[in-house]
mmCIF file of C-alpha atoms in Angstrom:
data_model
loop_
_atom_site.group_PDB
_atom_site.id
_atom_site.type_symbol
_atom_site.label_atom_id
_atom_site.label_comp_id
_atom_site.label_asym_id
_atom_site.label_seq_id
_atom_site.Cartn_x
_atom_site.Cartn_y
_atom_site.Cartn_z
ATOM 1 C CA MET A 1 -9.575 -33.687 -28.813
ATOM 2 C CA ILE A 2 -10.527 -29.992 -28.397
ATOM 3 C CA ASN A 3 -9.379 -28.221 -25.402
ATOM 4 C CA GLN A 4 -12.391 -26.528 -23.682
ATOM 5 C CA THR A 5 -10.438 -23.845 -22.185
ATOM 6 C CA ASN A 6 -8.852 -22.426 -25.315
ATOM 7 C CA VAL A 7 -10.314 -23.750 -28.535
ATOM 8 C CA ASN A 8 -8.135 -23.752 -31.574
ATOM 9 C CA LYS A 9 -9.112 -20.520 -33.258
ATOM 10 C CA VAL A 10 -8.350 -21.608 -36.778
ATOM 11 C CA ASP A 11 -10.664 -24.686 -36.615
ATOM 12 C CA ALA A 12 -13.403 -22.677 -34.933
ATOM 13 C CA SER A 13 -13.407 -19.956 -37.478
ATOM 14 C CA GLN A 14 -13.603 -22.581 -40.250
ATOM 15 C CA LYS A 15 -16.346 -24.541 -38.742
ATOM 16 C CA TYR A 16 -18.621 -21.774 -37.731
ATOM 17 C CA GLY A 17 -17.670 -19.039 -40.240
ATOM 18 C CA ILE A 18 -16.602 -16.379 -37.500
ATOM 19 C CA GLU A 19 -13.679 -14.097 -37.924
ATOM 20 C CA SER A 20 -10.912 -15.377 -35.907
ATOM 21 C CA ARG A 21 -8.314 -12.941 -34.015
ATOM 22 C CA SER A 22 -4.978 -13.874 -32.661
ATOM 23 C CA ASP A 23 -6.119 -12.725 -29.133
ATOM 24 C CA THR A 24 -9.604 -14.421 -29.186
ATOM 25 C CA LYS A 25 -10.362 -17.038 -26.602
ATOM 26 C CA LEU A 26 -13.310 -19.319 -26.763
ATOM 27 C CA LYS A 27 -15.025 -21.475 -24.148
ATOM 28 C CA LYS A 28 -17.973 -23.770 -24.290
ATOM 29 C CA ALA A 29 -21.275 -21.777 -24.116
ATOM 30 C CA VAL A 30 -22.191 -23.804 -20.978
ATOM 31 C CA SER A 31 -19.410 -24.187 -18.344
ATOM 32 C CA LEU A 32 -18.747 -24.122 -14.687
ATOM 33 C CA GLU A 33 -17.990 -20.455 -14.950
ATOM 34 C CA GLY A 34 -21.580 -19.573 -15.692
ATOM 35 C CA PHE A 35 -22.926 -21.508 -12.395
ATOM 36 C CA VAL A 36 -20.161 -20.056 -10.132
ATOM 37 C CA CYS A 37 -20.781 -16.622 -11.378
ATOM 38 C CA LEU A 38 -24.685 -16.941 -10.989
ATOM 39 C CA ALA A 39 -24.153 -18.466 -7.500
ATOM 40 C CA ILE A 40 -21.817 -15.451 -6.399
ATOM 41 C CA LEU A 41 -24.314 -12.769 -7.707
ATOM 42 C CA THR A 42 -27.233 -14.434 -6.151
ATOM 43 C CA GLY A 43 -25.386 -14.908 -2.801
ATOM 44 C CA PHE A 44 -24.308 -11.402 -2.839
ATOM 45 C CA PHE A 45 -27.840 -9.815 -3.485
ATOM 46 C CA ALA A 46 -29.356 -12.505 -1.155
ATOM 47 C CA ILE A 47 -27.189 -11.403 1.748
ATOM 48 C CA LEU A 48 -27.765 -7.699 1.145
ATOM 49 C CA GLY A 49 -31.477 -8.458 0.567
ATOM 50 C CA SER A 50 -31.892 -10.201 4.025
ATOM 51 C CA LYS A 51 -30.316 -7.206 5.682
ATOM 52 C CA MET A 52 -31.687 -4.311 3.811
ATOM 53 C CA GLY A 53 -34.417 -5.727 1.724
ATOM 54 C CA LEU A 54 -33.762 -6.605 -2.100
ATOM 55 C CA ILE A 55 -35.393 -3.498 -3.489
ATOM 56 C CA ASN A 56 -33.880 -1.163 -0.944
ATOM 57 C CA ALA A 57 -30.415 -2.744 -1.607
ATOM 58 C CA ILE A 58 -30.726 -2.277 -5.428
ATOM 59 C CA ASN A 59 -32.124 1.392 -4.920
ATOM 60 C CA THR A 60 -29.289 2.163 -2.562
ATOM 61 C CA LEU A 61 -26.716 0.939 -5.200
ATOM 62 C CA LEU A 62 -28.344 2.937 -7.986
ATOM 63 C CA ASN A 63 -28.700 6.129 -5.876
ATOM 64 C CA THR A 64 -25.150 5.890 -4.539
ATOM 65 C CA ALA A 65 -23.834 5.553 -8.054
ATOM 66 C CA TYR A 66 -25.752 8.621 -9.220
ATOM 67 C CA ASP A 67 -24.689 10.664 -6.320
ATOM 68 C CA LEU A 68 -20.903 9.507 -6.843
ATOM 69 C CA LEU A 69 -21.359 10.468 -10.480
ATOM 70 C CA MET A 70 -22.696 14.043 -9.968
ATOM 71 C CA ASN A 71 -20.557 15.008 -6.760
ATOM 72 C CA THR A 72 -17.476 12.894 -6.987
ATOM 73 C CA VAL A 73 -16.717 12.015 -10.541
ATOM 74 C CA PHE A 74 -17.156 15.419 -11.950
ATOM 75 C CA GLN A 75 -15.072 17.043 -9.207
ATOM 76 C CA ILE A 76 -12.386 14.623 -9.922
ATOM 77 C CA MET A 77 -12.665 15.414 -13.585
ATOM 78 C CA ALA A 78 -12.390 19.064 -13.011
ATOM 79 C CA ILE A 79 -9.118 18.567 -10.974
ATOM 80 C CA ALA A 80 -7.745 16.126 -13.769
ATOM 81 C CA VAL A 81 -8.427 18.972 -16.445
ATOM 82 C CA ILE A 82 -6.444 21.466 -14.512
ATOM 83 C CA ALA A 83 -3.814 19.085 -13.472
ATOM 84 C CA GLY A 84 -3.498 17.761 -17.065
ATOM 85 C CA ALA A 85 -2.846 21.489 -18.195
ATOM 86 C CA ILE A 86 -0.331 22.007 -15.613
ATOM 87 C CA ALA A 87 1.438 18.842 -16.412
ATOM 88 C CA SER A 88 1.483 19.583 -19.945
ATOM 89 C CA ILE A 89 2.817 23.086 -19.443
ATOM 90 C CA LEU A 90 5.674 21.678 -17.286
ATOM 91 C CA THR A 91 6.511 19.052 -19.864
ATOM 92 C CA GLU A 92 6.324 21.515 -22.929
ATOM 93 C CA PHE A 93 8.755 24.084 -21.442
ATOM 94 C CA GLY A 94 11.249 21.854 -20.023
ATOM 95 C CA VAL A 95 10.572 21.785 -16.352
ATOM 96 C CA ILE A 96 10.115 18.095 -16.209
ATOM 97 C CA SER A 97 13.290 17.735 -18.210
ATOM 98 C CA LEU A 98 15.140 19.860 -15.810
ATOM 99 C CA VAL A 99 14.001 17.996 -12.828
ATOM 100 C CA ASN A 100 14.796 14.717 -14.676
ATOM 101 C CA LYS A 101 18.334 15.934 -15.213
ATOM 102 C CA LEU A 102 18.737 16.844 -11.625
ATOM 103 C CA LEU A 103 17.290 13.658 -10.031
ATOM 104 C CA SER A 104 18.482 10.881 -12.530
ATOM 105 C CA PRO A 105 21.689 10.305 -10.538
ATOM 106 C CA LEU A 106 19.489 9.179 -7.679
ATOM 107 C CA MET A 107 17.726 6.408 -9.489
ATOM 108 C CA LYS A 108 20.634 3.934 -9.473
ATOM 109 C CA PRO A 109 21.224 3.979 -5.595
ATOM 110 C CA LEU A 110 17.617 4.226 -4.659
ATOM 111 C CA TYR A 111 15.974 1.900 -7.151
ATOM 112 C CA GLY A 112 18.783 0.000 -9.036
ATOM 113 C CA LEU A 113 17.398 1.289 -12.223
ATOM 114 C CA PRO A 114 19.168 3.561 -14.873
ATOM 115 C CA GLY A 115 18.677 7.328 -14.512
ATOM 116 C CA ALA A 116 16.282 7.358 -17.711
ATOM 117 C CA SER A 117 13.639 5.437 -15.575
ATOM 118 C CA ILE A 118 12.816 8.646 -13.672
ATOM 119 C CA ILE A 119 10.981 9.721 -16.952
ATOM 120 C CA SER A 120 8.412 6.867 -16.146
ATOM 121 C CA ILE A 121 7.795 8.422 -12.710
ATOM 122 C CA PHE A 122 7.072 11.801 -14.177
ATOM 123 C CA THR A 123 5.016 10.276 -17.090
ATOM 124 C CA THR A 124 2.726 8.191 -14.779
ATOM 125 C CA TYR A 125 2.567 10.855 -12.037
ATOM 126 C CA LEU A 126 1.152 13.261 -14.487
ATOM 127 C CA SER A 127 -1.344 10.717 -16.077
ATOM 128 C CA ASP A 128 -1.893 7.096 -15.090
ATOM 129 C CA ASN A 129 -0.175 3.610 -14.707
ATOM 130 C CA PRO A 130 -0.335 2.454 -18.457
ATOM 131 C CA ALA A 131 1.627 5.579 -19.557
ATOM 132 C CA VAL A 132 4.884 3.786 -18.915
ATOM 133 C CA LEU A 133 4.021 1.283 -21.732
ATOM 134 C CA THR A 134 4.336 4.174 -24.323
ATOM 135 C CA LEU A 135 7.895 4.850 -23.004
ATOM 136 C CA ALA A 136 8.776 1.096 -22.992
ATOM 137 C CA GLU A 137 7.811 0.784 -26.585
ATOM 138 C CA ASP A 138 10.390 3.255 -27.644
ATOM 139 C CA LYS A 139 13.846 1.500 -28.436
ATOM 140 C CA ARG A 140 15.565 4.654 -27.614
ATOM 141 C CA PHE A 141 14.182 4.391 -24.026
ATOM 142 C CA ARG A 142 14.722 0.629 -23.791
ATOM 143 C CA ARG A 143 18.298 0.675 -24.703
ATOM 144 C CA TYR A 144 19.153 2.253 -21.207
ATOM 145 C CA PHE A 145 18.024 -0.709 -19.430
ATOM 146 C CA LYS A 146 19.281 -4.369 -18.791
ATOM 147 C CA LYS A 147 16.690 -7.008 -19.315
ATOM 148 C CA TYR A 148 16.282 -7.713 -15.646
ATOM 149 C CA GLN A 149 15.374 -4.039 -15.103
ATOM 150 C CA LEU A 150 12.581 -3.701 -17.767
ATOM 151 C CA PRO A 151 9.779 -5.664 -15.863
ATOM 152 C CA ALA A 152 10.229 -3.445 -12.848
ATOM 153 C CA LEU A 153 8.967 -0.448 -14.911
ATOM 154 C CA THR A 154 5.345 -1.795 -14.013
ATOM 155 C CA ASN A 155 6.200 -1.457 -10.410
ATOM 156 C CA ILE A 156 7.719 1.911 -10.497
ATOM 157 C CA GLY A 157 5.224 3.359 -13.044
ATOM 158 C CA THR A 158 2.241 2.056 -10.977
ATOM 159 C CA SER A 159 3.714 3.348 -7.728
ATOM 160 C CA PHE A 160 3.227 6.912 -9.118
ATOM 161 C CA GLY A 161 -0.016 6.541 -11.235
ATOM 162 C CA MET A 162 -2.371 9.358 -11.136
ATOM 163 C CA GLY A 163 -0.213 10.861 -8.390
ATOM 164 C CA LEU A 164 -0.763 14.481 -9.311
ATOM 165 C CA ILE A 165 -4.557 14.094 -9.258
ATOM 166 C CA VAL A 166 -4.539 12.099 -6.096
ATOM 167 C CA THR A 167 -2.328 14.740 -4.328
ATOM 168 C CA ILE A 168 -4.254 17.796 -5.391
ATOM 169 C CA TYR A 169 -7.474 16.125 -4.560
ATOM 170 C CA MET A 170 -6.460 15.042 -1.088
ATOM 171 C CA MET A 171 -4.976 18.592 -0.446
ATOM 172 C CA GLY A 172 -8.288 20.118 -1.365
ATOM 173 C CA LEU A 173 -10.389 18.087 1.072
ATOM 174 C CA SER A 174 -11.971 19.670 3.958
ATOM 175 C CA ASN A 175 -13.977 18.899 7.046
ATOM 176 C CA SER A 176 -16.066 20.500 9.653
ATOM 177 C CA SER A 177 -13.184 21.168 11.945
ATOM 178 C CA GLY A 178 -11.297 22.928 9.190
ATOM 179 C CA GLU A 179 -8.243 20.588 9.087
ATOM 180 C CA ASN A 180 -5.504 21.387 6.611
ATOM 181 C CA PHE A 181 -4.636 18.379 4.579
ATOM 182 C CA ILE A 182 -1.616 19.885 2.466
ATOM 183 C CA LEU A 183 1.122 18.469 4.697
ATOM 184 C CA ALA A 184 -0.700 15.242 4.885
ATOM 185 C CA ALA A 185 -0.592 14.814 1.256
ATOM 186 C CA ILE A 186 2.999 15.814 0.874
ATOM 187 C CA ILE A 187 3.841 13.125 3.504
ATOM 188 C CA GLY A 188 1.732 10.643 1.650
ATOM 189 C CA ASN A 189 3.810 11.314 -1.458
ATOM 190 C CA ILE A 190 6.969 10.592 0.584
ATOM 191 C CA GLY A 191 5.325 7.255 1.581
ATOM 192 C CA ALA A 192 4.573 6.501 -1.838
ATOM 193 C CA ILE A 193 8.143 6.987 -2.698
ATOM 194 C CA ILE A 194 9.379 4.531 0.016
ATOM 195 C CA GLY A 195 6.746 2.012 -1.070
ATOM 196 C CA SER A 196 7.786 2.377 -4.712
ATOM 197 C CA ILE A 197 11.536 1.706 -3.693
ATOM 198 C CA VAL A 198 10.375 -1.567 -1.765
ATOM 199 C CA SER A 199 8.185 -2.767 -4.733
ATOM 200 C CA VAL A 200 10.981 -2.113 -7.393
ATOM 201 C CA ARG A 201 13.858 -3.784 -5.258
ATOM 202 C CA LEU A 202 11.730 -6.826 -4.442
ATOM 203 C CA MET A 203 10.905 -7.209 -8.205
ATOM 204 C CA LEU A 204 14.548 -6.838 -9.088
ATOM 205 C CA LEU A 205 15.442 -9.606 -6.779
ATOM 206 C CA HIS A 206 13.081 -12.046 -8.736
ATOM 207 C CA THR A 207 14.136 -10.817 -12.221
ATOM 208 C CA LYS A 208 17.992 -10.972 -11.511
ATOM 209 C CA LYS A 209 17.581 -14.785 -10.884
ATOM 210 C CA ILE A 210 15.851 -15.267 -14.221
ATOM 211 C CA TYR A 211 17.793 -13.044 -16.554
ATOM 212 C CA GLY A 212 21.069 -12.334 -14.733
ATOM 213 C CA THR A 213 22.486 -8.782 -14.763
ATOM 214 C CA GLU A 214 24.245 -8.638 -18.139
ATOM 215 C CA LEU A 215 21.618 -9.190 -20.707
ATOM 216 C CA GLU A 216 20.506 -6.071 -22.643
ATOM 217 C CA ALA A 217 16.927 -5.115 -22.902
ATOM 218 C CA GLU A 218 17.402 -3.664 -26.376
ATOM 219 C CA GLU A 219 20.415 -4.777 -28.552
ATOM 220 C CA SER A 220 19.983 -2.204 -31.256
ATOM 221 C CA SER A 221 21.226 1.272 -30.378
ATOM 222 C CA THR A 222 19.828 3.067 -33.476
ATOM 223 C CA THR A 223 18.296 6.224 -32.422
ATOM 224 C CA ASP A 224 17.506 9.745 -33.932
ATOM 225 C CA TYR A 225 18.188 11.572 -30.662
ATOM 226 C CA ASP A 226 18.883 10.879 -26.979
ATOM 227 C CA ILE A 227 15.486 11.243 -25.057
ATOM 228 C CA VAL A 228 17.467 12.065 -21.965
ATOM 229 C CA GLU A 229 19.535 14.926 -23.470
ATOM 230 C CA TYR A 230 16.773 16.366 -25.888
ATOM 231 C CA ARG A 231 13.167 16.830 -25.881
ATOM 232 C CA GLU A 232 10.368 17.358 -28.316
ATOM 233 C CA ILE A 233 8.425 20.671 -28.539
ATOM 234 C CA ARG A 234 5.281 21.813 -30.389
ATOM 235 C CA GLU A 235 5.389 23.905 -33.558
ATOM 236 C CA GLY A 236 4.636 27.696 -33.337
ATOM 237 C CA ASN A 237 5.620 30.598 -31.181
ATOM 238 C CA VAL A 238 5.545 30.631 -27.509
ATOM 239 C CA ALA A 239 1.903 31.943 -27.335
ATOM 240 C CA GLU A 240 0.705 29.162 -29.742
ATOM 241 C CA ARG A 241 2.654 26.594 -27.836
ATOM 242 C CA ILE A 242 1.109 27.624 -24.512
ATOM 243 C CA MET A 243 -2.470 27.545 -25.982
ATOM 244 C CA ASP A 244 -1.958 24.110 -27.692
ATOM 245 C CA THR A 245 -0.395 22.670 -24.547
ATOM 246 C CA ILE A 246 -2.988 23.932 -22.205
ATOM 247 C CA LEU A 247 -5.975 22.691 -24.348
ATOM 248 C CA GLU A 248 -4.193 19.425 -25.032
ATOM 249 C CA GLY A 249 -3.339 18.805 -21.412
ATOM 250 C CA GLY A 250 -7.009 19.685 -20.319
ATOM 251 C CA ALA A 251 -8.407 17.156 -23.015
ATOM 252 C CA SER A 252 -6.222 14.628 -21.510
ATOM 253 C CA GLY A 253 -7.710 15.440 -18.079
ATOM 254 C CA VAL A 254 -11.217 14.892 -19.589
ATOM 255 C CA LYS A 255 -10.112 11.497 -20.815
ATOM 256 C CA VAL A 256 -8.982 10.484 -17.448
ATOM 257 C CA GLY A 257 -12.205 11.776 -15.735
ATOM 258 C CA PHE A 258 -14.192 9.571 -18.218
ATOM 259 C CA ALA A 259 -11.877 6.601 -17.786
ATOM 260 C CA ILE A 260 -12.431 6.476 -14.044
ATOM 261 C CA ILE A 261 -16.208 6.613 -14.244
ATOM 262 C CA PRO A 262 -16.687 2.780 -14.312
ATOM 263 C CA GLY A 263 -14.343 2.319 -11.341
ATOM 264 C CA VAL A 264 -15.861 4.745 -9.256
ATOM 265 C CA LEU A 265 -19.519 4.025 -9.801
ATOM 266 C CA ILE A 266 -19.083 0.242 -9.803
ATOM 267 C CA ILE A 267 -16.395 -0.472 -7.200
ATOM 268 C CA CYS A 268 -17.003 2.612 -4.886
ATOM 269 C CA SER A 269 -20.876 2.044 -4.812
ATOM 270 C CA ILE A 270 -20.228 -1.579 -3.681
ATOM 271 C CA VAL A 271 -17.548 -0.608 -1.142
ATOM 272 C CA MET A 272 -19.870 2.073 0.110
ATOM 273 C CA ILE A 273 -22.743 -0.258 0.842
ATOM 274 C CA LEU A 274 -20.323 -2.643 2.596
ATOM 275 C CA SER A 275 -18.815 0.251 4.567
ATOM 276 C CA ASN A 276 -21.624 2.405 5.762
ATOM 277 C CA ALA A 277 -24.259 1.577 8.289
ATOM 278 C CA ALA A 278 -27.987 1.698 8.470
ATOM 279 C CA PRO A 279 -29.980 5.059 8.752
ATOM 280 C CA GLU A 280 -30.101 6.405 12.278
ATOM 281 C CA THR A 281 -33.871 5.175 12.353
ATOM 282 C CA GLY A 282 -32.519 1.593 11.686
ATOM 283 C CA VAL A 283 -35.017 1.453 8.737
ATOM 284 C CA TYR A 284 -33.546 1.088 5.283
ATOM 285 C CA THR A 285 -35.133 3.285 2.761
ATOM 286 C CA GLY A 286 -32.984 2.755 -0.384
ATOM 287 C CA ALA A 287 -31.411 6.190 -0.187
ATOM 288 C CA ALA A 288 -27.769 6.641 -1.181
ATOM 289 C CA TYR A 289 -24.925 5.696 1.161
ATOM 290 C CA GLU A 290 -26.975 3.295 3.223
ATOM 291 C CA GLY A 291 -25.086 0.124 4.061
ATOM 292 C CA VAL A 292 -24.484 -3.159 5.960
ATOM 293 C CA ASN A 293 -21.407 -1.973 7.976
ATOM 294 C CA PHE A 294 -19.341 -4.982 6.695
ATOM 295 C CA PHE A 295 -15.925 -3.354 6.296
ATOM 296 C CA PRO A 296 -16.092 -1.606 9.760
ATOM 297 C CA TRP A 297 -16.804 -5.072 11.222
ATOM 298 C CA ILE A 298 -13.789 -6.525 9.398
ATOM 299 C CA GLY A 299 -11.677 -3.499 10.391
ATOM 300 C CA GLU A 300 -12.534 -4.089 14.222
ATOM 301 C CA LYS A 301 -11.459 -7.601 13.846
ATOM 302 C CA ILE A 302 -8.124 -6.777 12.292
ATOM 303 C CA SER A 303 -7.653 -3.450 14.133
ATOM 304 C CA PHE A 304 -4.784 -5.000 16.227
ATOM 305 C CA ILE A 305 -2.864 -5.201 12.911
ATOM 306 C CA THR A 306 -4.063 -1.930 11.161
ATOM 307 C CA THR A 307 -3.953 0.476 13.979
ATOM 308 C CA PRO A 308 -0.208 0.074 14.806
ATOM 309 C CA LEU A 309 0.568 -0.118 11.054
ATOM 310 C CA PHE A 310 -1.587 2.655 9.648
ATOM 311 C CA GLY A 311 -3.058 4.480 12.473
ATOM 312 C CA PHE A 312 -6.510 4.724 11.270
ATOM 313 C CA THR A 313 -8.995 6.863 13.116
ATOM 314 C CA SER A 314 -12.013 4.548 12.155
ATOM 315 C CA ALA A 315 -12.157 0.883 11.426
ATOM 316 C CA ALA A 316 -14.073 1.717 8.347
ATOM 317 C CA ALA A 317 -10.914 3.487 6.908
ATOM 318 C CA ILE A 318 -9.581 0.171 5.714
ATOM 319 C CA SER A 319 -12.039 0.380 2.772
ATOM 320 C CA VAL A 320 -10.148 3.133 1.160
ATOM 321 C CA PRO A 321 -6.903 1.058 0.598
ATOM 322 C CA ILE A 322 -8.960 -1.951 -0.342
ATOM 323 C CA THR A 323 -10.755 0.196 -2.986
ATOM 324 C CA ALA A 324 -7.413 1.444 -4.306
ATOM 325 C CA LEU A 325 -6.517 -2.089 -5.280
ATOM 326 C CA GLY A 326 -8.926 -1.884 -7.969
ATOM 327 C CA ALA A 327 -9.102 1.971 -8.749
ATOM 328 C CA ALA A 328 -7.441 4.914 -7.414
ATOM 329 C CA GLY A 329 -10.351 7.194 -8.601
ATOM 330 C CA ALA A 330 -12.878 5.352 -6.618
ATOM 331 C CA ALA A 331 -10.676 5.213 -3.538
ATOM 332 C CA ILE A 332 -10.122 9.021 -3.388
ATOM 333 C CA GLY A 333 -13.802 9.566 -3.830
ATOM 334 C CA LEU A 334 -14.386 7.327 -0.888
ATOM 335 C CA ALA A 335 -11.712 9.104 1.126
ATOM 336 C CA SER A 336 -13.586 12.330 0.673
ATOM 337 C CA THR A 337 -16.907 10.818 2.022
ATOM 338 C CA MET A 338 -14.965 9.601 5.073
ATOM 339 C CA VAL A 339 -13.414 13.000 5.674
ATOM 340 C CA ASN A 340 -16.671 14.691 5.398
ATOM 341 C CA ASN A 341 -18.289 12.433 7.871
ATOM 342 C CA GLY A 342 -15.441 12.950 10.422
ATOM 343 C CA LEU A 343 -14.295 9.281 10.053
ATOM 344 C CA ALA A 344 -10.760 10.293 8.818
ATOM 345 C CA HIS A 345 -8.467 12.993 9.685
ATOM 346 C CA ALA A 346 -5.055 14.413 8.551
ATOM 347 C CA ASN A 347 -3.095 11.160 9.617
ATOM 348 C CA ASP A 348 -5.487 9.101 7.631
ATOM 349 C CA VAL A 349 -5.252 11.395 4.622
ATOM 350 C CA ALA A 350 -1.429 10.799 4.589
ATOM 351 C CA VAL A 351 -1.926 7.009 4.551
ATOM 352 C CA PHE A 352 -4.706 7.258 2.003
ATOM 353 C CA THR A 353 -2.652 9.307 -0.369
ATOM 354 C CA ALA A 354 0.458 7.073 -0.016
ATOM 355 C CA MET A 355 -1.669 3.863 -0.630
ATOM 356 C CA CYS A 356 -3.948 5.318 -3.323
ATOM 357 C CA MET A 357 -0.716 6.459 -5.154
ATOM 358 C CA CYS A 358 1.316 3.414 -4.769
ATOM 359 C CA TRP A 359 -1.307 0.806 -5.304
ATOM 360 C CA SER A 360 -3.281 2.916 -7.984
ATOM 361 C CA GLY A 361 -5.567 0.308 -9.043
ATOM 362 C CA TYR A 362 -2.680 -2.066 -9.718
ATOM 363 C CA LEU A 363 -4.763 -5.322 -9.627
ATOM 364 C CA SER A 364 -6.846 -3.906 -12.727
ATOM 365 C CA THR A 365 -3.718 -2.811 -14.549
ATOM 366 C CA HIS A 366 -0.768 -5.063 -13.631
ATOM 367 C CA VAL A 367 -1.864 -7.934 -15.894
ATOM 368 C CA ALA A 368 -2.207 -5.758 -18.941
ATOM 369 C CA MET A 369 1.069 -3.783 -18.284
ATOM 370 C CA MET A 370 3.220 -6.909 -17.707
ATOM 371 C CA ASP A 371 1.725 -8.394 -21.081
ATOM 372 C CA GLY A 372 2.450 -5.084 -22.873
ATOM 373 C CA LEU A 373 6.132 -5.275 -21.651
ATOM 374 C CA ASN A 374 6.175 -9.010 -22.964
ATOM 375 C CA PHE A 375 6.901 -10.423 -19.262
ATOM 376 C CA ARG A 376 3.592 -12.011 -18.722
ATOM 377 C CA ASN A 377 5.240 -15.031 -16.930
ATOM 378 C CA LEU A 378 6.215 -12.367 -14.202
ATOM 379 C CA THR A 379 2.824 -10.901 -13.486
ATOM 380 C CA GLY A 380 2.430 -12.839 -10.163
ATOM 381 C CA LYS A 381 5.927 -11.569 -8.986
ATOM 382 C CA ALA A 382 4.958 -7.985 -9.906
ATOM 383 C CA ILE A 383 1.760 -8.190 -8.018
ATOM 384 C CA PHE A 384 3.338 -9.793 -4.991
ATOM 385 C CA SER A 385 6.160 -7.066 -4.866
ATOM 386 C CA HIS A 386 3.672 -4.297 -5.340
ATOM 387 C CA THR A 387 1.339 -5.635 -2.552
ATOM 388 C CA ILE A 388 4.244 -5.415 -0.125
ATOM 389 C CA GLY A 389 5.380 -2.047 -1.483
ATOM 390 C CA GLY A 390 1.726 -0.496 -0.872
ATOM 391 C CA ILE A 391 1.733 -1.772 2.676
ATOM 392 C CA CYS A 392 5.101 -0.352 3.401
ATOM 393 C CA ALA A 393 3.928 2.962 1.775
ATOM 394 C CA GLY A 394 1.016 3.227 4.272
ATOM 395 C CA VAL A 395 3.138 2.256 7.235
ATOM 396 C CA ALA A 396 5.775 4.878 6.283
ATOM 397 C CA ALA A 397 3.322 7.785 5.794
ATOM 398 C CA ASN A 398 1.710 6.919 9.105
ATOM 399 C CA TRP A 399 4.815 7.011 11.121
ATOM 400 C CA ILE A 400 6.482 9.992 9.290
ATOM 401 C CA TYR A 401 3.382 12.010 9.846
ATOM 402 C CA LYS A 402 3.313 11.115 13.682
ATOM 403 C CA LEU A 403 7.181 12.019 13.833
ATOM 404 C CA VAL A 404 6.501 15.346 12.074
ATOM 405 C CA MET A 405 3.525 16.238 14.434
ATOM 406 C CA ILE A 406 5.851 15.625 17.361
ATOM 407 C CA PHE A 407 8.351 18.317 16.269
ATOM 408 C CA MET A 408 5.737 20.772 15.116
#
């Protein structure tokens, strides 16, 4: 009997004359999923329509998405281009290798990982979560790890994904009271480090039980050079290397900017309509950033938990870490709006930075990353560990900021 969830690909390709791929999954054309999806979409727009009017709700989603594209995405892209160029310069001329050499001895006592794993921190901090997969594919890199340590690369890499972009963006925020957010962003980075340690250590507790501590991640030790002791550089003289490095790094920033567009426009638009309130007149017009005040309502209900943990100024601030679950780019765009509207201040920015960095859209990348590392069976453990790590990051940033303010 044919399995309705995953039809045999060879039989399907022979019967219907379609090209079969090893990763293709087939389902019956009409299944329960279609009805459930239709019910959810209909229910979502029905609820919005009952509150805002259906046409107004759709117009608000479209107008919000357009405004986010023009005034948020392109700003993030500009930052990503500059950050990419700086990151590429630091890598090309050995600054990252120097820091790697200095900090590698800290990795074992802090994370329980080999010193080489610090390269994954720099790689993802300067780009995004999946960058760690490029390292993990290199046998020369994997040979530094025991098998139980390798899955934790997903946790440590995700903890610092888009870190440079998030940090620079948060530092550049401004509000009507002229607050400076540089210190808050730095403290947020410290919070993310604490969250990453919690996430990795929890993950290692699971993997040790499964693989033990003796099995090697890579049995072959054949290598051309030691990636910890040596680094690759570009061809040409110093001026040519600088020019190539800047342009290539900037181009990578453009790719990041384009990559975050779907997350910002889709996730952030929905979160905004669920976070914002009706216009002051009380009459919905379909303008950008109108909403139904759902997340603030939820925030007020759980404020007895979130206030002592994260110290949020506004109940609506809970929407930023919720958005970070799916996309860090969307979350920082939302944080900017909240700061501009006076709903978030320096303490909030410290927590936003920590949680946006540490979570960094992990729900949308963890599955693919664990699959890429060939540890698909541990995806649930990785997600659970990282959920706890992100919460710890936000709590740490909140209380570190408050302690620093006491002594300043």
